[in-house]
PDB file of C-alpha atoms in Angstrom:
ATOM      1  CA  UNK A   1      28.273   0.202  27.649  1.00  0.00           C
ATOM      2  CA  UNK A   2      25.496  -1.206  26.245  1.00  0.00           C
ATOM      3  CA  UNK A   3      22.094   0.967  26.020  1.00  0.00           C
ATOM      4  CA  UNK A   4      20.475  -1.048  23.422  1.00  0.00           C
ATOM      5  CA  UNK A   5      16.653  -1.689  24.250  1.00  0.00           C
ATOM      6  CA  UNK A   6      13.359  -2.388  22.851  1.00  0.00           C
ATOM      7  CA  UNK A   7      10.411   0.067  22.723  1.00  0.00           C
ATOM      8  CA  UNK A   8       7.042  -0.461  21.000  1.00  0.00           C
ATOM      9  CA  UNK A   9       8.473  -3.793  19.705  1.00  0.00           C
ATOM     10  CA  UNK A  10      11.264  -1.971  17.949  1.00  0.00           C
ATOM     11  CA  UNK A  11      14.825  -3.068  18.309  1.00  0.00           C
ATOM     12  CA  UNK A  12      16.682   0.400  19.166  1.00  0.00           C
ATOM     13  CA  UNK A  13      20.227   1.125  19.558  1.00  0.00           C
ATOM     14  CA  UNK A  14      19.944   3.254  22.636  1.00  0.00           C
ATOM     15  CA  UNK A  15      16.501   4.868  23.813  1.00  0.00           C
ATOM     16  CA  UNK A  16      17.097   8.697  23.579  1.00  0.00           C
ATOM     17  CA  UNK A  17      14.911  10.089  20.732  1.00  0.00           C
ATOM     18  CA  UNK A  18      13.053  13.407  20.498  1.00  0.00           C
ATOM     19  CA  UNK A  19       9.565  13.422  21.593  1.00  0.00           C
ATOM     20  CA  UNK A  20       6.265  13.767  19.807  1.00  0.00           C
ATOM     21  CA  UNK A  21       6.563  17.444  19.088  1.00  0.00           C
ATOM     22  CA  UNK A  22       6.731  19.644  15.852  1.00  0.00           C
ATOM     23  CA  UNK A  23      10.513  18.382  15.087  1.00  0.00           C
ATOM     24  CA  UNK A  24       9.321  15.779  12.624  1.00  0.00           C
ATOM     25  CA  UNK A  25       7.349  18.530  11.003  1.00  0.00           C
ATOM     26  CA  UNK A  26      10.556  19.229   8.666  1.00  0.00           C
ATOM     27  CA  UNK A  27      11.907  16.450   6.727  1.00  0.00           C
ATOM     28  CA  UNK A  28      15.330  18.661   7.067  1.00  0.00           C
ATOM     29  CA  UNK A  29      14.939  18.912  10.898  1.00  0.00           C
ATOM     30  CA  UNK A  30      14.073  14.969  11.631  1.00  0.00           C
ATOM     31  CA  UNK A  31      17.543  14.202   8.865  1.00  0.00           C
ATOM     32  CA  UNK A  32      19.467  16.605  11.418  1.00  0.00           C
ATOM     33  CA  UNK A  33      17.960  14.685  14.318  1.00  0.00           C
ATOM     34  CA  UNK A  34      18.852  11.208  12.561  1.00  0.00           C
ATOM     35  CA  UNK A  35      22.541  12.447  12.083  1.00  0.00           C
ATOM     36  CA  UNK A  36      22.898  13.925  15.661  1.00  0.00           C
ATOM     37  CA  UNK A  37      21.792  10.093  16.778  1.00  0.00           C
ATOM     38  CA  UNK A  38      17.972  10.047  17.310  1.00  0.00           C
ATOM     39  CA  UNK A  39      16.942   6.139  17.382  1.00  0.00           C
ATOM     40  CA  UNK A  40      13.482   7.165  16.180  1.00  0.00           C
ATOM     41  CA  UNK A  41      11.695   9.734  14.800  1.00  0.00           C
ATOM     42  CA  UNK A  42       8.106  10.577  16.629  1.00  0.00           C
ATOM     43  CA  UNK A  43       5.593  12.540  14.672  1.00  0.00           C
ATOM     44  CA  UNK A  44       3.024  15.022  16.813  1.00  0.00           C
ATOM     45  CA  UNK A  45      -0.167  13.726  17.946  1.00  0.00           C
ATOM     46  CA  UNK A  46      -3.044  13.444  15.304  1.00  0.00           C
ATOM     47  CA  UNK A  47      -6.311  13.879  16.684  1.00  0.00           C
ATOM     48  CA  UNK A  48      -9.449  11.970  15.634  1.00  0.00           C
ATOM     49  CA  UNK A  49     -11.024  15.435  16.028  1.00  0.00           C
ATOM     50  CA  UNK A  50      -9.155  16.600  13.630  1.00  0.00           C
ATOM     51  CA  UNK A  51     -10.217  13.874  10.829  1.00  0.00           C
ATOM     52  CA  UNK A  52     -14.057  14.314  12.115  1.00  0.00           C
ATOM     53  CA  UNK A  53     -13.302  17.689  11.416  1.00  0.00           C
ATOM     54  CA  UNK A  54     -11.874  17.572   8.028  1.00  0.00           C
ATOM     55  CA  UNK A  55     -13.960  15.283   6.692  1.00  0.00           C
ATOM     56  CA  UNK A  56     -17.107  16.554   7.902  1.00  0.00           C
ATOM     57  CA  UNK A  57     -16.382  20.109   7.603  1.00  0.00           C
ATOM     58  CA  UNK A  58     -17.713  21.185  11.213  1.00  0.00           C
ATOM     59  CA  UNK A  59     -14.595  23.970  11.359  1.00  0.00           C
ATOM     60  CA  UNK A  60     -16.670  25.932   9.519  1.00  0.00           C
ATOM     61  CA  UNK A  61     -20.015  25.494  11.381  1.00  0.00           C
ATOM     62  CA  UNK A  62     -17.583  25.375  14.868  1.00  0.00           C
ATOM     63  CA  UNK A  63     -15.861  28.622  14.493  1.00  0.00           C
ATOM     64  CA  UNK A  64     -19.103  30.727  13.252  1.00  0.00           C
ATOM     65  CA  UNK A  65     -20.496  30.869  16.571  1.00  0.00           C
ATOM     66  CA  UNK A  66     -17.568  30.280  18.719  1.00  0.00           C
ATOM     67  CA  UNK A  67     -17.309  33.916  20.382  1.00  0.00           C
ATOM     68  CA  UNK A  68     -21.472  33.706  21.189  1.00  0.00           C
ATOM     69  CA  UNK A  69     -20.336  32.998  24.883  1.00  0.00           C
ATOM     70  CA  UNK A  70     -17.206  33.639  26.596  1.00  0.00           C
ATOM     71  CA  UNK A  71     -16.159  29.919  27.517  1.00  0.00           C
ATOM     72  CA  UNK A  72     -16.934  29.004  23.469  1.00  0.00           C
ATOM     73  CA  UNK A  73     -13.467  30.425  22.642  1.00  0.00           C
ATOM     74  CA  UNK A  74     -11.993  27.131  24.433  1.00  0.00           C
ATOM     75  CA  UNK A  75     -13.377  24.412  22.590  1.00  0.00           C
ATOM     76  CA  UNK A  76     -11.959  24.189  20.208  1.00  0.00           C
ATOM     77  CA  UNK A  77      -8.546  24.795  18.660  1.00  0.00           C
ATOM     78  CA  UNK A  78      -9.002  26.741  15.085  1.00  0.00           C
ATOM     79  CA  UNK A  79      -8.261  24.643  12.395  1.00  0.00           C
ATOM     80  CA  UNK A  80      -5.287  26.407  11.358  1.00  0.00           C
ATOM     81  CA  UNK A  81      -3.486  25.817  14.489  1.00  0.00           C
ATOM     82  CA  UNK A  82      -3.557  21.843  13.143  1.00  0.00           C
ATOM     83  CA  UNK A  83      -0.285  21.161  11.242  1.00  0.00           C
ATOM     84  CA  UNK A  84      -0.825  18.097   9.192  1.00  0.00           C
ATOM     85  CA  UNK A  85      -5.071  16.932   9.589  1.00  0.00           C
ATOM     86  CA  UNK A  86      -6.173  13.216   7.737  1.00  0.00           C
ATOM     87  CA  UNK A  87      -3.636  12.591   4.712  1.00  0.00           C
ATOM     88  CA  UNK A  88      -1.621  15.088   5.319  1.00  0.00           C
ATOM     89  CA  UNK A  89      -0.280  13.266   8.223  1.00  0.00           C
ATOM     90  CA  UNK A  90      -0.151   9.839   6.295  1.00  0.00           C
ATOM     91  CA  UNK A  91       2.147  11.845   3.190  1.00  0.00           C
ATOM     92  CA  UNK A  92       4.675  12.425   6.284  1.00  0.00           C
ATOM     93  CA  UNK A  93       4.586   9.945   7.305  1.00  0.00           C
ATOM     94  CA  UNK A  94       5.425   8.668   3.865  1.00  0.00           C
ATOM     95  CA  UNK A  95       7.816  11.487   3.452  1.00  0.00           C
ATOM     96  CA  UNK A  96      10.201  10.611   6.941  1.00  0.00           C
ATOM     97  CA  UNK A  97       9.972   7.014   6.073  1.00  0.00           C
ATOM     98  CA  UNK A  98      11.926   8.224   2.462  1.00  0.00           C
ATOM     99  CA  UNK A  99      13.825  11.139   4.254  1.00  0.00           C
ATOM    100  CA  UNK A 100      15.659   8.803   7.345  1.00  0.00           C
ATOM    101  CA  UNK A 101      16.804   5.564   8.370  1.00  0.00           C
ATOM    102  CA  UNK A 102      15.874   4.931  12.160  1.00  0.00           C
ATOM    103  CA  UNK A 103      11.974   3.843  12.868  1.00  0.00           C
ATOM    104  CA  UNK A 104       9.312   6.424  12.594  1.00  0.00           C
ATOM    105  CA  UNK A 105       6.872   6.478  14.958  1.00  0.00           C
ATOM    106  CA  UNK A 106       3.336   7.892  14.839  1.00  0.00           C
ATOM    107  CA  UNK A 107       1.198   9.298  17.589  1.00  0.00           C
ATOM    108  CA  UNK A 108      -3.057   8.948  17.412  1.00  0.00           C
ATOM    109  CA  UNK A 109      -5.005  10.555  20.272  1.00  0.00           C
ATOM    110  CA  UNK A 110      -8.066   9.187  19.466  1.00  0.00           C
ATOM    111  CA  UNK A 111     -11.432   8.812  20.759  1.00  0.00           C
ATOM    112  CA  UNK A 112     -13.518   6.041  19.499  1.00  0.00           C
ATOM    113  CA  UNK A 113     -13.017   2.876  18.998  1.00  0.00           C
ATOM    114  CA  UNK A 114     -13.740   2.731  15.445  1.00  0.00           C
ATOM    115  CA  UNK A 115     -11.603   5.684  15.342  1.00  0.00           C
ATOM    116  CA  UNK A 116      -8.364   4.379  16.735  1.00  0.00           C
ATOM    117  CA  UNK A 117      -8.650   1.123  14.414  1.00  0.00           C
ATOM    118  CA  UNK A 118      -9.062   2.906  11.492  1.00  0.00           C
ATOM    119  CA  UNK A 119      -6.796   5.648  11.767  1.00  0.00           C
ATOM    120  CA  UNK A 120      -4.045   3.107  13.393  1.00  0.00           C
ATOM    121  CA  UNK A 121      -4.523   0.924  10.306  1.00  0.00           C
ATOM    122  CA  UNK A 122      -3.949   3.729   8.203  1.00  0.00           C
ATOM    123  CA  UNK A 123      -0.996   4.750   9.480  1.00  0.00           C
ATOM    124  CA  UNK A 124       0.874   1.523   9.889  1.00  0.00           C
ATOM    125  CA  UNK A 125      -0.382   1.118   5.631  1.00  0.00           C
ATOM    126  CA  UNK A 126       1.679   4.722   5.247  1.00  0.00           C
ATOM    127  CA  UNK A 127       4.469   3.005   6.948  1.00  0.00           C
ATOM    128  CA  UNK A 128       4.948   3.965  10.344  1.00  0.00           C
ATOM    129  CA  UNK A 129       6.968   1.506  11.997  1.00  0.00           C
ATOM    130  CA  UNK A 130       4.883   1.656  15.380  1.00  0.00           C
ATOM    131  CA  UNK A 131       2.509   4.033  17.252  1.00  0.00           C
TER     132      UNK A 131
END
């Protein structure tokens, strides 16, 4: 049976593949899920709040006053709880596109437009073979 098929543009074997989760956090995990037949590797989300964040430094003025009121505790998620922020995400990116052979894909949750170009543009330059 044939289960070839095509998905973002990319010519897959068969369409089962892991979701965007922490799995393609560890270059040793995403080989394990290239060997036990993953068509594609898909990276977690990056958030353009997490760029904003980095590059403007807000966690710190964010989280100073962030237990002031009761519903402040939800805005935000703590910097630390962000695995790979900015170029971080771009190096694995880098990194899976050395470590495996099937199409890596990368995942933007962005909110401007501005944001999604840019960000998009920088990840397809670090090699991600779609998004």
């Amino acid at each position: 049976m044939d289960l070839s098929t095509t998905y973002l543009g990319l010519r897959l074997p068969h369409p089962l593949m892991p979701g965007a989760s922490p799995l393609a956090d560890s270059l040793d995990t995403a080989r394990r899920l290239e060997d036990a037949g993953a068509a594609a590797i898909v990276l977690r989300s990056l958030f353009e709040e997490q760029i904003t964040r980095e590059r403007d430094g807000l966690g710190h003025h964010m989280e100073a006053h962030e237990e002031s009121y009761a519903e402040a505790l939800s805005y935000f998620p703590k910097a630390d709880e962000f695995v790979f922020g900015g170029e971080a995400y771009l190096n694995q990116i880098r990194k899976l596109k050395a470590a495996v052979k099937v199409p890596v894909i990368a995942s933007l949750n962005g909110i401007t437009n501005a944001g999604w170009l840019s960000e998009a543009k920088n990840m397809e330059q670090a090699g991600a073979d779609a998004l």
